[in-house]
CSV table of C-alpha atoms in Angstrom, one decimal:
chain,number,residue,atom,x,y,z
A,1,LYS,CA,-21.8,34.0,-19.7
A,2,SER,CA,-19.3,36.8,-20.6
A,3,LYS,CA,-17.4,36.0,-17.3
A,4,MET,CA,-17.2,32.4,-18.3
A,5,ILE,CA,-16.0,33.3,-21.8
A,6,ASN,CA,-13.2,35.5,-20.3
A,7,LYS,CA,-12.3,32.6,-18.0
A,8,LEU,CA,-12.1,30.3,-21.0
A,9,LYS,CA,-9.8,32.8,-22.8
A,10,ILE,CA,-7.4,32.9,-19.8
A,11,LEU,CA,-7.5,29.2,-19.3
A,12,ASN,CA,-7.0,28.5,-23.1
A,13,LEU,CA,-4.2,31.2,-23.3
A,14,ILE,CA,-1.2,30.2,-25.4
A,15,ILE,CA,1.5,32.7,-24.6
A,16,VAL,CA,3.6,33.8,-27.5
A,17,CYS,CA,6.0,36.4,-26.1
A,18,VAL,CA,7.5,38.4,-28.9
A,19,PHE,CA,10.3,40.3,-27.2
A,20,ILE,CA,11.2,43.3,-29.3
A,21,ALA,CA,14.2,45.5,-28.7
A,22,SER,CA,13.2,48.7,-27.0
A,23,CYS,CA,9.7,47.4,-26.5
A,24,THR,CA,9.1,47.3,-22.7
A,25,ASP,CA,5.4,47.1,-22.1
A,26,LEU,CA,4.0,44.9,-24.9
A,27,SER,CA,3.9,41.2,-25.4
A,28,TYR,CA,1.7,39.2,-27.8
A,29,GLN,CA,-0.6,36.5,-26.5
A,30,ALA,CA,-2.3,34.1,-28.8
A,31,VAL,CA,-5.8,33.4,-27.4
A,32,ASP,CA,-7.2,30.8,-29.7
A,33,SER,CA,-9.3,33.0,-32.1
A,34,THR,CA,-7.1,36.1,-31.8
A,35,VAL,CA,-4.2,37.8,-30.2
A,36,VAL,CA,-4.5,40.3,-27.4
A,37,SER,CA,-2.2,43.0,-26.2
A,38,ALA,CA,-0.7,43.0,-22.8
A,39,GLY,CA,-0.4,46.7,-22.0
A,40,ALA,CA,-2.8,47.9,-24.7
A,41,GLY,CA,-2.8,51.6,-25.0
A,42,GLY,CA,0.9,52.1,-24.0
A,43,ASN,CA,4.0,52.4,-26.0
A,44,VAL,CA,4.0,49.6,-28.6
A,45,GLY,CA,7.6,50.0,-29.6
A,46,LYS,CA,9.6,51.0,-32.6
A,47,ALA,CA,8.1,50.5,-36.0
A,48,THR,CA,11.2,49.0,-37.5
A,49,ASP,CA,11.3,46.3,-34.8
A,50,LEU,CA,7.6,45.6,-35.2
A,51,ILE,CA,7.8,45.3,-38.9
A,52,THR,CA,10.8,42.9,-38.6
A,53,THR,CA,8.8,40.7,-36.3
A,54,LEU,CA,5.9,40.7,-38.8
A,55,TYR,CA,8.2,39.5,-41.6
A,56,ALA,CA,9.5,36.8,-39.3
A,57,GLN,CA,5.9,35.6,-39.0
A,58,LEU,CA,6.0,34.5,-42.6
A,59,GLY,CA,8.5,31.9,-41.7
A,60,LYS,CA,6.3,30.6,-38.9
A,61,ILE,CA,3.5,29.6,-41.3
A,62,GLN,CA,5.8,27.9,-43.7
A,63,ASP,CA,8.6,26.3,-41.6
A,64,SER,CA,7.1,22.8,-41.2
A,65,GLN,CA,4.7,20.5,-43.1
A,66,ASN,CA,2.1,20.9,-40.3
A,67,ASP,CA,0.9,24.4,-41.1
A,68,THR,CA,-0.3,26.3,-44.3
A,69,TRP,CA,1.8,24.1,-46.6
A,70,GLY,CA,0.3,20.9,-45.4
A,71,LEU,CA,-3.2,22.2,-45.4
A,72,SER,CA,-2.8,23.4,-49.0
A,73,GLU,CA,-1.0,20.4,-50.5
A,74,MET,CA,-2.0,17.3,-48.5
A,75,THR,CA,-5.7,18.1,-49.2
A,76,SER,CA,-5.0,18.2,-52.9
A,77,ASP,CA,-4.5,15.8,-55.8
A,78,GLU,CA,-0.8,16.2,-56.0
A,79,GLN,CA,0.4,15.0,-52.5
A,80,ILE,CA,-0.1,12.1,-50.2
A,81,GLY,CA,1.2,11.2,-46.8
A,82,PRO,CA,1.3,7.4,-47.1
A,83,THR,CA,1.6,5.2,-44.0
A,84,ARG,CA,4.5,2.8,-44.3
A,85,GLY,CA,4.1,-0.1,-41.9
A,86,THR,CA,3.6,2.0,-38.6
A,87,ASP,CA,5.7,4.9,-39.9
A,88,TRP,CA,3.8,8.1,-40.6
A,89,SER,CA,0.6,6.7,-39.2
A,90,ASP,CA,0.2,9.7,-37.0
A,91,ASN,CA,-3.3,8.5,-35.8
A,92,GLY,CA,-4.6,8.9,-39.4
A,93,GLN,CA,-4.2,12.7,-39.5
A,94,LEU,CA,-2.4,12.7,-42.8
A,95,ARG,CA,-4.8,10.2,-44.3
A,96,SER,CA,-7.7,12.4,-43.2
A,97,LEU,CA,-6.4,15.4,-45.0
A,98,HIS,CA,-6.0,13.5,-48.3
A,99,THR,CA,-9.5,11.9,-48.1
A,100,HIS,CA,-11.2,15.1,-46.8
A,101,THR,CA,-12.4,13.4,-43.6
A,102,TRP,CA,-10.8,15.9,-41.2
A,103,ASP,CA,-12.8,17.4,-38.3
A,104,ALA,CA,-12.4,20.4,-36.0
A,105,GLY,CA,-9.9,18.6,-33.9
A,106,HIS,CA,-7.3,18.0,-36.6
A,107,PRO,CA,-3.9,19.0,-35.1
A,108,PHE,CA,-2.8,21.2,-38.1
A,109,LEU,CA,-5.8,23.6,-37.7
A,110,LEU,CA,-5.4,25.3,-34.4
A,111,PRO,CA,-1.6,26.2,-34.8
A,112,THR,CA,-2.3,27.5,-38.3
A,113,TRP,CA,-5.2,29.6,-37.1
A,114,ASN,CA,-3.2,31.0,-34.2
A,115,ASN,CA,-0.1,31.7,-36.4
A,116,LEU,CA,-2.1,33.5,-39.0
A,117,ASN,CA,-4.3,35.5,-36.5
A,118,THR,CA,-1.1,36.4,-34.6
A,119,ALA,CA,0.3,37.9,-37.6
A,120,VAL,CA,-2.7,40.0,-38.4
A,121,TYR,CA,-2.7,41.4,-34.9
A,122,GLN,CA,1.0,42.1,-35.1
A,123,ALA,CA,0.3,44.1,-38.2
A,124,ASN,CA,-2.4,46.0,-36.3
A,125,VAL,CA,0.0,46.8,-33.6
A,126,ALA,CA,2.7,47.9,-36.0
A,127,LEU,CA,0.4,50.4,-37.6
A,128,THR,CA,-0.1,52.1,-34.2
A,129,ALA,CA,3.6,52.8,-33.7
A,130,SER,CA,4.2,56.5,-33.3
A,131,ASP,CA,7.4,56.5,-35.5
A,132,ILE,CA,6.0,54.5,-38.4
A,133,THR,CA,6.7,55.9,-41.8
A,134,GLU,CA,4.3,55.8,-44.8
A,135,ALA,CA,6.5,53.1,-46.5
A,136,GLN,CA,6.4,51.0,-43.3
A,137,LYS,CA,2.6,51.4,-43.2
A,138,GLY,CA,2.6,50.0,-46.7
A,139,GLU,CA,4.6,47.0,-45.6
A,140,ALA,CA,2.4,46.4,-42.6
A,141,ARG,CA,-0.8,46.6,-44.7
A,142,PHE,CA,0.7,44.4,-47.4
A,143,LEU,CA,1.6,41.7,-44.8
A,144,ARG,CA,-1.7,42.0,-43.0
A,145,ALA,CA,-3.5,41.4,-46.3
A,146,PHE,CA,-1.1,38.5,-47.1
A,147,PHE,CA,-1.9,36.7,-43.8
A,148,MET,CA,-5.7,37.6,-43.8
A,149,ASN,CA,-5.9,36.2,-47.3
A,150,TYR,CA,-4.9,32.8,-45.9
A,151,ILE,CA,-7.4,33.0,-43.1
A,152,VAL,CA,-10.4,33.8,-45.3
A,153,ASP,CA,-9.3,31.2,-47.9
A,154,TYR,CA,-9.2,28.5,-45.3
A,155,TRP,CA,-12.1,29.4,-43.0
A,156,GLY,CA,-14.3,31.9,-44.8
A,157,VAL,CA,-14.1,34.4,-41.9
A,158,ALA,CA,-11.6,36.7,-40.4
A,159,PRO,CA,-11.6,37.6,-36.6
A,160,PHE,CA,-10.3,41.2,-36.1
A,161,ARG,CA,-9.2,42.9,-32.9
A,162,GLU,CA,-7.9,46.5,-32.6
A,163,PRO,CA,-4.7,46.9,-30.5
A,164,SER,CA,-6.7,49.1,-28.1
A,165,GLU,CA,-9.1,46.3,-27.3
A,166,GLY,CA,-8.4,44.1,-24.3
A,167,VAL,CA,-9.1,40.5,-23.5
A,168,GLY,CA,-12.6,41.3,-22.4
A,169,VAL,CA,-13.6,42.4,-25.9
A,170,ASN,CA,-14.6,39.6,-28.2
A,171,PRO,CA,-13.1,40.1,-31.7
A,172,LYS,CA,-15.5,41.1,-34.4
A,173,VAL,CA,-15.7,38.6,-37.2
A,174,LEU,CA,-15.5,39.7,-40.9
A,175,ASN,CA,-17.4,37.5,-43.4
A,176,ARG,CA,-15.8,36.7,-46.8
A,177,ALA,CA,-17.3,39.8,-48.5
A,178,GLU,CA,-16.3,42.1,-45.7
A,179,ALA,CA,-12.8,40.6,-45.6
A,180,LEU,CA,-12.4,40.9,-49.3
A,181,ALA,CA,-13.1,44.7,-49.1
A,182,PHE,CA,-10.7,45.0,-46.2
A,183,ILE,CA,-7.9,43.1,-47.9
A,184,THR,CA,-8.4,45.0,-51.1
A,185,ALA,CA,-8.2,48.3,-49.3
A,186,ASP,CA,-5.1,47.3,-47.5
A,187,ILE,CA,-3.4,46.2,-50.8
A,188,ASN,CA,-4.4,49.4,-52.6
A,189,ALA,CA,-3.1,51.5,-49.7
A,190,ALA,CA,0.2,49.4,-49.8
A,191,ILE,CA,0.5,50.1,-53.6
A,192,THR,CA,0.4,53.8,-52.9
A,193,ALA,CA,2.9,53.7,-50.1
A,194,LEU,CA,5.6,51.2,-51.3
A,195,PRO,CA,8.5,51.6,-53.6
A,196,GLU,CA,8.1,50.1,-57.1
A,197,CYS,CA,10.9,47.6,-56.7
A,198,THR,CA,12.9,46.6,-53.7
A,199,ASP,CA,14.7,43.5,-52.3
A,200,ILE,CA,12.5,40.4,-53.1
A,201,GLY,CA,12.3,39.7,-49.4
A,202,ARG,CA,10.5,43.0,-48.8
A,203,ALA,CA,7.1,44.3,-49.9
A,204,SER,CA,7.0,46.5,-53.0
A,205,LYS,CA,4.4,47.9,-55.4
A,206,THR,CA,5.1,45.0,-57.7
A,207,ALA,CA,4.5,42.4,-55.0
A,208,ALA,CA,1.3,44.2,-53.9
A,209,ARG,CA,0.0,44.2,-57.4
A,210,ALA,CA,0.8,40.5,-57.7
A,211,LEU,CA,-1.0,39.8,-54.4
A,212,LEU,CA,-4.0,41.8,-55.5
A,213,ALA,CA,-4.2,39.8,-58.8
A,214,LYS,CA,-4.3,36.6,-56.6
A,215,VAL,CA,-7.1,38.0,-54.5
A,216,VAL,CA,-9.2,39.3,-57.4
A,217,ILE,CA,-9.0,36.1,-59.3
A,218,ASN,CA,-10.6,34.4,-56.2
A,219,LYS,CA,-13.3,37.1,-55.8
A,220,ALA,CA,-15.9,34.8,-57.5
A,221,VAL,CA,-15.1,32.1,-54.9
A,222,TRP,CA,-15.4,34.5,-51.9
A,223,THR,CA,-18.6,36.1,-53.1
A,224,ALA,CA,-20.5,33.0,-54.1
A,225,ALA,CA,-23.7,32.2,-52.1
A,226,ASN,CA,-22.4,28.7,-51.6
A,227,PRO,CA,-18.7,28.4,-50.7
A,228,ALA,CA,-18.6,25.3,-53.0
A,229,GLY,CA,-19.9,27.1,-55.9
A,230,PRO,CA,-21.0,27.6,-58.6
A,231,TYR,CA,-18.7,30.6,-59.2
A,232,THR,CA,-19.4,33.6,-61.5
A,233,PHE,CA,-16.2,35.3,-62.7
A,234,ALA,CA,-17.2,38.9,-63.5
A,235,ALA,CA,-15.6,40.4,-66.7
A,236,ALA,CA,-14.6,43.5,-64.8
A,237,ASP,CA,-12.7,41.4,-62.3
A,238,MET,CA,-10.9,39.5,-65.1
A,239,ASP,CA,-10.0,42.8,-66.7
A,240,GLN,CA,-8.4,43.9,-63.4
A,241,VAL,CA,-6.4,40.7,-63.2
A,242,ILE,CA,-5.1,41.2,-66.7
A,243,SER,CA,-4.2,44.8,-66.0
A,244,LEU,CA,-2.4,44.0,-62.8
A,245,ALA,CA,-0.5,41.1,-64.4
A,246,ASP,CA,0.7,43.4,-67.2
A,247,GLN,CA,1.9,45.9,-64.6
A,248,VAL,CA,3.7,43.2,-62.7
A,249,ALA,CA,5.3,41.7,-65.8
A,250,GLY,CA,6.6,45.1,-67.0
A,251,SER,CA,8.2,45.9,-63.6
A,252,CYS,CA,11.5,45.3,-61.9
A,253,GLY,CA,13.2,43.5,-64.8
A,254,LEU,CA,11.1,40.4,-64.1
A,255,GLN,CA,11.3,37.5,-66.6
A,256,ILE,CA,10.5,33.8,-66.8
A,257,SER,CA,13.6,31.8,-66.0
A,258,THR,CA,14.9,29.7,-68.9
A,259,ASN,CA,16.2,27.2,-66.2
A,260,TYR,CA,13.2,26.3,-64.1
A,261,TRP,CA,15.3,25.1,-61.2
A,262,ASP,CA,17.0,28.6,-60.8
A,263,ASN,CA,13.8,29.5,-58.9
A,264,PHE,CA,14.5,27.0,-56.1
A,265,ILE,CA,18.3,26.3,-55.9
A,266,PRO,CA,20.3,27.5,-52.9
A,267,ASP,CA,21.3,30.7,-54.7
A,268,ASN,CA,17.9,31.3,-56.2
A,269,ALA,CA,17.8,34.9,-55.1
A,270,ALA,CA,20.8,35.7,-57.3
A,271,LYS,CA,20.1,33.4,-60.2
A,272,SER,CA,16.3,33.8,-60.8
A,273,LYS,CA,14.7,37.0,-62.4
A,274,GLU,CA,11.3,35.5,-61.8
A,275,LEU,CA,11.0,35.9,-58.0
A,276,ILE,CA,8.6,38.7,-56.7
A,277,PHE,CA,8.4,38.0,-53.0
A,278,THR,CA,10.2,35.5,-50.9
A,279,ILE,CA,11.3,34.6,-47.4
A,280,PRO,CA,15.1,35.3,-47.6
A,281,ASN,CA,17.3,32.7,-46.1
A,282,LYS,CA,21.0,33.1,-45.3
A,283,ARG,CA,23.2,30.0,-45.1
A,284,GLY,CA,23.7,28.9,-41.5
A,285,ALA,CA,21.6,31.7,-40.0
A,286,GLY,CA,18.8,29.5,-38.7
A,287,VAL,CA,16.1,32.0,-39.9
A,288,SER,CA,12.4,31.1,-39.8
A,289,GLY,CA,11.1,30.1,-43.2
A,290,SER,CA,13.8,27.5,-44.0
A,291,VAL,CA,13.1,25.1,-46.9
A,292,ARG,CA,14.6,22.3,-44.8
A,293,SER,CA,11.5,20.3,-44.2
A,294,ARG,CA,10.6,20.3,-47.9
A,295,TYR,CA,13.4,17.8,-48.6
A,296,PHE,CA,13.6,16.0,-45.3
A,297,CYS,CA,9.8,15.2,-45.4
A,298,THR,CA,10.1,13.2,-48.6
A,299,LEU,CA,13.6,11.7,-48.9
A,300,HIS,CA,14.5,8.1,-47.8
A,301,TYR,CA,16.7,7.3,-44.8
A,302,ASN,CA,19.5,6.1,-47.0
A,303,GLN,CA,19.7,9.1,-49.2
A,304,ASN,CA,21.8,12.2,-48.8
A,305,PRO,CA,20.4,13.9,-46.8
A,306,SER,CA,18.9,11.2,-44.8
A,307,GLY,CA,15.2,12.1,-44.7
A,308,TRP,CA,12.1,11.1,-42.9
A,309,ASN,CA,10.8,8.9,-45.7
A,310,GLY,CA,7.4,10.6,-45.7
A,311,PHE,CA,5.4,12.4,-48.3
A,312,ALA,CA,5.0,11.5,-52.0
A,313,THR,CA,3.1,12.5,-55.1
A,314,LEU,CA,0.4,10.5,-56.9
A,315,GLY,CA,1.0,8.5,-60.0
A,316,SER,CA,-1.8,10.3,-61.7
A,317,PHE,CA,-0.1,13.6,-61.1
A,318,TYR,CA,3.2,12.3,-62.4
A,319,ASP,CA,1.5,11.2,-65.7
A,320,LYS,CA,0.6,14.8,-66.4
A,321,PHE,CA,4.2,15.6,-67.5
A,322,GLN,CA,6.0,15.1,-70.7
A,323,PRO,CA,9.4,13.4,-70.4
A,324,ALA,CA,11.4,16.4,-71.8
A,325,ASP,CA,9.6,18.9,-69.4
A,326,GLN,CA,12.3,20.5,-67.1
A,327,ARG,CA,9.8,20.5,-64.3
A,328,ILE,CA,9.5,16.7,-64.0
A,329,GLY,CA,13.1,16.5,-62.9
A,330,ALA,CA,16.7,17.5,-63.6
A,331,ALA,CA,20.2,17.0,-62.4
A,332,ILE,CA,21.4,20.0,-60.5
A,333,PRO,CA,25.0,21.1,-60.2
A,334,GLY,CA,26.2,21.1,-56.7
A,335,VAL,CA,23.4,18.6,-55.8
A,336,THR,CA,23.4,15.6,-58.1
A,337,ASP,CA,27.2,15.5,-58.3
A,338,VAL,CA,27.4,15.7,-54.4
A,339,SER,CA,24.6,13.2,-53.5
A,340,GLY,CA,23.2,11.6,-56.7
A,341,LEU,CA,19.9,13.3,-55.9
A,342,ARG,CA,17.8,14.9,-58.8
A,343,ALA,CA,15.4,17.7,-58.4
A,344,GLY,CA,11.7,17.3,-59.3
A,345,LEU,CA,9.6,14.1,-59.2
A,346,VAL,CA,12.1,11.5,-58.0
A,347,ILE,CA,11.3,8.0,-59.3
A,348,GLY,CA,13.1,4.7,-60.1
A,349,GLN,CA,16.4,3.5,-58.9
A,350,GLN,CA,18.2,5.9,-56.6
A,351,LYS,CA,21.9,6.3,-56.9
A,352,ASP,CA,24.8,8.0,-54.9
A,353,LYS,CA,27.1,10.6,-56.3
A,354,ASN,CA,29.2,8.0,-58.0
A,355,GLY,CA,26.3,6.4,-59.8
A,356,VAL,CA,26.2,3.4,-57.4
A,357,ASP,CA,22.7,2.1,-56.7
A,358,LEU,CA,21.4,2.8,-53.3
A,359,LYS,CA,19.5,0.2,-51.2
A,360,ASP,CA,16.7,0.4,-48.7
A,361,ARG,CA,17.1,-0.6,-45.1
A,362,GLY,CA,16.5,-4.2,-45.9
A,363,GLY,CA,19.2,-4.3,-48.5
A,364,LYS,CA,16.9,-4.3,-51.5
A,365,PRO,CA,17.3,-1.8,-54.4
A,366,LEU,CA,16.1,1.7,-53.4
A,367,ILE,CA,13.6,2.1,-56.3
A,368,PHE,CA,10.8,4.6,-55.8
A,369,THR,CA,7.6,3.4,-57.5
A,370,LYS,CA,4.6,5.0,-59.0
A,371,LYS,CA,2.4,2.7,-56.9
A,372,VAL,CA,1.5,4.2,-53.5
A,373,LEU,CA,-1.4,3.6,-51.1
A,374,LEU,CA,-2.9,5.4,-48.2
A,375,SER,CA,-1.5,2.7,-45.9
A,376,GLY,CA,0.1,-0.7,-46.2
A,377,ASN,CA,3.1,0.7,-48.1
A,378,THR,CA,6.7,-0.5,-48.2
A,379,GLU,CA,9.4,2.0,-47.4
A,380,VAL,CA,10.1,2.6,-51.2
A,381,ASP,CA,6.5,3.1,-52.4
A,382,GLY,CA,5.6,6.5,-53.9
A,383,ILE,CA,7.3,9.1,-56.1
A,384,ARG,CA,9.2,11.6,-54.0
A,385,VAL,CA,9.3,15.3,-54.6
A,386,ILE,CA,12.3,17.7,-54.4
A,387,LYS,CA,11.1,21.3,-55.2
A,388,TYR,CA,14.0,22.9,-53.2
A,389,PRO,CA,17.3,21.2,-54.0
A,390,PRO,CA,19.2,20.7,-50.7
A,391,ASP,CA,21.9,23.2,-49.8
A,392,TYR,CA,24.8,20.8,-49.0
A,393,ALA,CA,26.8,23.7,-47.4
A,394,ASN,CA,24.3,23.7,-44.6
A,395,LEU,CA,21.5,21.2,-44.8
A,396,ASP,CA,19.7,22.3,-41.6
A,397,ASN,CA,19.9,26.0,-42.4
A,398,PRO,CA,19.9,26.3,-46.2
A,399,GLU,CA,20.3,29.4,-48.3
A,400,ASN,CA,17.4,28.8,-50.7
A,401,ASP,CA,14.9,31.7,-50.5
A,402,TYR,CA,11.4,30.4,-49.8
A,403,VAL,CA,9.3,31.4,-52.8
A,404,LEU,CA,6.0,33.1,-52.0
A,405,ILE,CA,5.1,34.8,-55.3
A,406,ARG,CA,6.8,34.5,-58.7
A,407,LEU,CA,6.1,35.8,-62.2
A,408,ALA,CA,4.8,32.5,-63.7
A,409,ASP,CA,2.0,32.5,-61.3
A,410,ILE,CA,0.8,36.0,-62.2
A,411,LEU,CA,1.2,35.3,-66.0
A,412,LEU,CA,-0.9,32.2,-65.7
A,413,LEU,CA,-3.5,34.1,-63.7
A,414,LYS,CA,-3.6,36.4,-66.7
A,415,ALA,CA,-4.1,33.4,-69.0
A,416,GLU,CA,-6.9,32.2,-66.8
A,417,ALA,CA,-8.6,35.7,-66.8
A,418,LEU,CA,-8.4,35.8,-70.6
A,419,LEU,CA,-9.8,32.2,-70.9
A,420,ARG,CA,-12.7,33.0,-68.5
A,421,LYS,CA,-13.5,36.0,-70.8
A,422,GLY,CA,-13.5,33.8,-73.9
A,423,ASN,CA,-10.1,34.7,-75.2
A,424,ALA,CA,-8.6,31.2,-75.5
A,425,ALA,CA,-6.1,32.3,-78.1
A,426,GLY,CA,-4.6,34.9,-75.8
A,427,ALA,CA,-4.5,32.4,-72.9
A,428,LEU,CA,-2.8,29.8,-75.2
A,429,THR,CA,0.0,32.2,-76.1
A,430,ILE,CA,0.9,32.7,-72.5
A,431,VAL,CA,0.7,29.0,-71.6
A,432,ASN,CA,2.8,28.0,-74.5
A,433,ASP,CA,5.5,30.7,-73.9
A,434,ILE,CA,6.0,29.3,-70.4
A,435,ARG,CA,5.8,25.6,-71.6
A,436,VAL,CA,8.4,26.1,-74.3
A,437,LYS,CA,10.8,27.8,-71.8
A,438,ARG,CA,10.3,24.7,-69.5
A,439,GLY,CA,11.2,22.3,-72.4
A,440,ALA,CA,7.6,21.1,-73.0
A,441,THR,CA,6.0,21.1,-76.4
A,442,ALA,CA,3.4,23.8,-77.2
A,443,LEU,CA,-0.3,22.8,-76.7
A,444,ALA,CA,-2.7,23.0,-79.7
A,445,SER,CA,-5.5,24.5,-77.5
A,446,VAL,CA,-6.3,25.3,-73.9
A,447,ASP,CA,-9.4,25.1,-71.8
A,448,LEU,CA,-9.9,25.3,-68.1
A,449,ALA,CA,-9.0,21.7,-67.4
A,450,ALA,CA,-5.7,22.0,-69.4
A,451,LEU,CA,-4.9,25.3,-67.6
A,452,LEU,CA,-5.4,23.7,-64.2
A,453,ASP,CA,-3.1,20.9,-65.3
A,454,GLU,CA,-0.5,23.5,-66.4
A,455,ARG,CA,-0.7,25.2,-63.0
A,456,GLY,CA,-0.2,21.9,-61.4
A,457,ARG,CA,3.0,21.2,-63.5
A,458,GLU,CA,4.3,24.7,-62.8
A,459,PHE,CA,3.6,25.1,-59.1
A,460,TYR,CA,3.4,21.6,-57.6
A,461,TRP,CA,4.3,21.6,-53.9
A,462,GLU,CA,4.4,25.4,-53.7
A,463,GLY,CA,1.2,25.6,-51.5
A,464,MET,CA,-1.2,26.7,-54.3
A,465,ARG,CA,-3.0,23.5,-55.3
A,466,ARG,CA,-5.9,23.5,-52.9
A,467,ASN,CA,-6.8,27.1,-53.8
A,468,ASP,CA,-6.5,26.4,-57.5
A,469,GLN,CA,-8.6,23.3,-57.3
A,470,ILE,CA,-11.4,25.1,-55.5
A,471,ARG,CA,-11.5,27.9,-58.0
A,472,PHE,CA,-11.5,25.5,-60.9
A,473,GLY,CA,-14.2,23.4,-59.3
A,474,THR,CA,-12.3,20.1,-58.9
A,475,PHE,CA,-11.6,20.2,-55.1
A,476,THR,CA,-14.9,18.5,-54.1
A,477,GLY,CA,-14.5,15.8,-56.8
A,478,ALA,CA,-12.8,12.4,-56.7
A,479,TRP,CA,-9.2,11.4,-57.2
A,480,GLU,CA,-7.0,8.6,-56.0
A,481,PHE,CA,-8.2,7.3,-52.6
A,482,LYS,CA,-10.7,10.2,-52.3
A,483,THR,CA,-14.4,10.1,-53.1
A,484,ALA,CA,-16.4,13.0,-54.3
A,485,SER,CA,-18.0,15.3,-51.6
A,486,ALA,CA,-21.7,15.0,-51.1
A,487,ASP,CA,-22.2,18.6,-50.2
A,488,GLY,CA,-18.8,20.4,-50.9
A,489,HIS,CA,-18.4,21.6,-47.3
A,490,GLN,CA,-14.7,20.7,-47.3
A,491,VAL,CA,-13.9,23.9,-49.3
A,492,LEU,CA,-13.7,25.5,-45.9
A,493,PHE,CA,-12.0,24.0,-43.0
A,494,PRO,CA,-13.7,23.7,-39.5
A,495,ILE,CA,-12.9,26.5,-37.1
A,496,PRO,CA,-10.9,25.0,-34.2
A,497,GLN,CA,-13.0,24.3,-31.2
A,498,LYS,CA,-10.8,26.4,-28.9
A,499,ALA,CA,-11.3,29.4,-31.1
A,500,LEU,CA,-15.1,28.9,-30.9
A,501,ASP,CA,-14.9,28.6,-27.1
A,502,SER,CA,-13.0,31.8,-26.8
A,503,ASN,CA,-15.0,34.0,-29.1
A,504,PRO,CA,-18.9,33.7,-29.3
A,505,ASN,CA,-18.9,35.8,-32.4
A,506,LEU,CA,-17.5,32.9,-34.3
A,507,LYS,CA,-19.8,30.2,-35.7
A,508,GLN,CA,-18.8,26.9,-36.9
A,509,ASN,CA,-18.8,26.4,-40.7
A,510,ALA,CA,-21.5,24.3,-42.3
A,511,GLY,CA,-20.9,20.6,-42.5
A,512,TYR,CA,-19.0,20.4,-39.2
């Protein structure tokens, strides 16, 4: 049996050669459930090069709509991939994400699994470099925790292989409780080793504390007997989230942006004081982690830029906003005056930079409607979303930093922790402080449902919604075009079949 498994590993090999300067005897090979080292035990290369490669892997999980972003947003109540005639039919793969009818063969799953597990292994290798400094160890541990957090959130397990182990050794598999302990230890070690503040494209103590707050708030989910809940949020865990949030908020000059869109415009790294950890993008550099697909995937063919006329949001999500809320949409200097395009939830008659009405391909008014269906749509159905305003100096390689962690998230996690401890007044103060800065009116009260709505308004299309809905207990419920789950097994994705074939230590998740 073990010989057959090794043959499967070789037959299923997906070679990802990461050529690193001065690294002569190591390449990375993604083998379905893990990554193995060619030349394990030899010189692994310079730590600086290995850490640079590890940061680059952040872009690989965010670059397209077919990876972590699609799995986190298309499965939620704030995004839909509507079929328009035969456009975007894609053999039903987008519809299955929205309706929670995916299976282990869904084409988004294996690449996401491989990219994330590749990153964890790359971090393992970096930590074995002979010239690695304590600060670099902190970066590698922070990034390993960042990637492993996704793996456990999506699949409930985490394969793990040491760099010294060859292809014949099946990776051990950490369950959720074991992975939680591993990730927590990594982040705590990173906090010790990292500088308090640094460039927002690098790991820091502040970024590590923010990541730890995001892990701890989900501890109740990861330690539940049933992945679908119910979840018990321990007071001590909520106290830790509150403490971490206070430390983050008091560090590095962070503050909530008075202009919401400063967080996402092409020069967001310079304009926003809210960003904690990002993928830096330099105009025209073609770096991995570009925000390009975020506007191309939604815009109509006759807009500037000419998009792919794909994803939309739901009318029920649009209705959660007040008209004066900055987050629902705004004219952006350097964008609206160049193309007519507004940021946010894009609805109604679309215009060019001169205010002239645009038309669809059939010559009819280009009017985006609240109405949208899973299939049978016209090319104008559905409210479009622009979270990252296009960079018209270079549409294909824009300068917008890709936002991974920002202060508003951590403050609303504090509000959630306070609320779960029974301090609704404290939670309301935080929520209203953010709402007023965003141009929305203050709420009279806040409960868990209202807080989930507020997180939706603040973080839509930022890749958080699935995780939030699971923690707040709504992910298995019903919404537009989706029925409630009978058993809740969809809170975990199925492990890709090729991963199961290559590692007998993996077992398929329940329900698949």
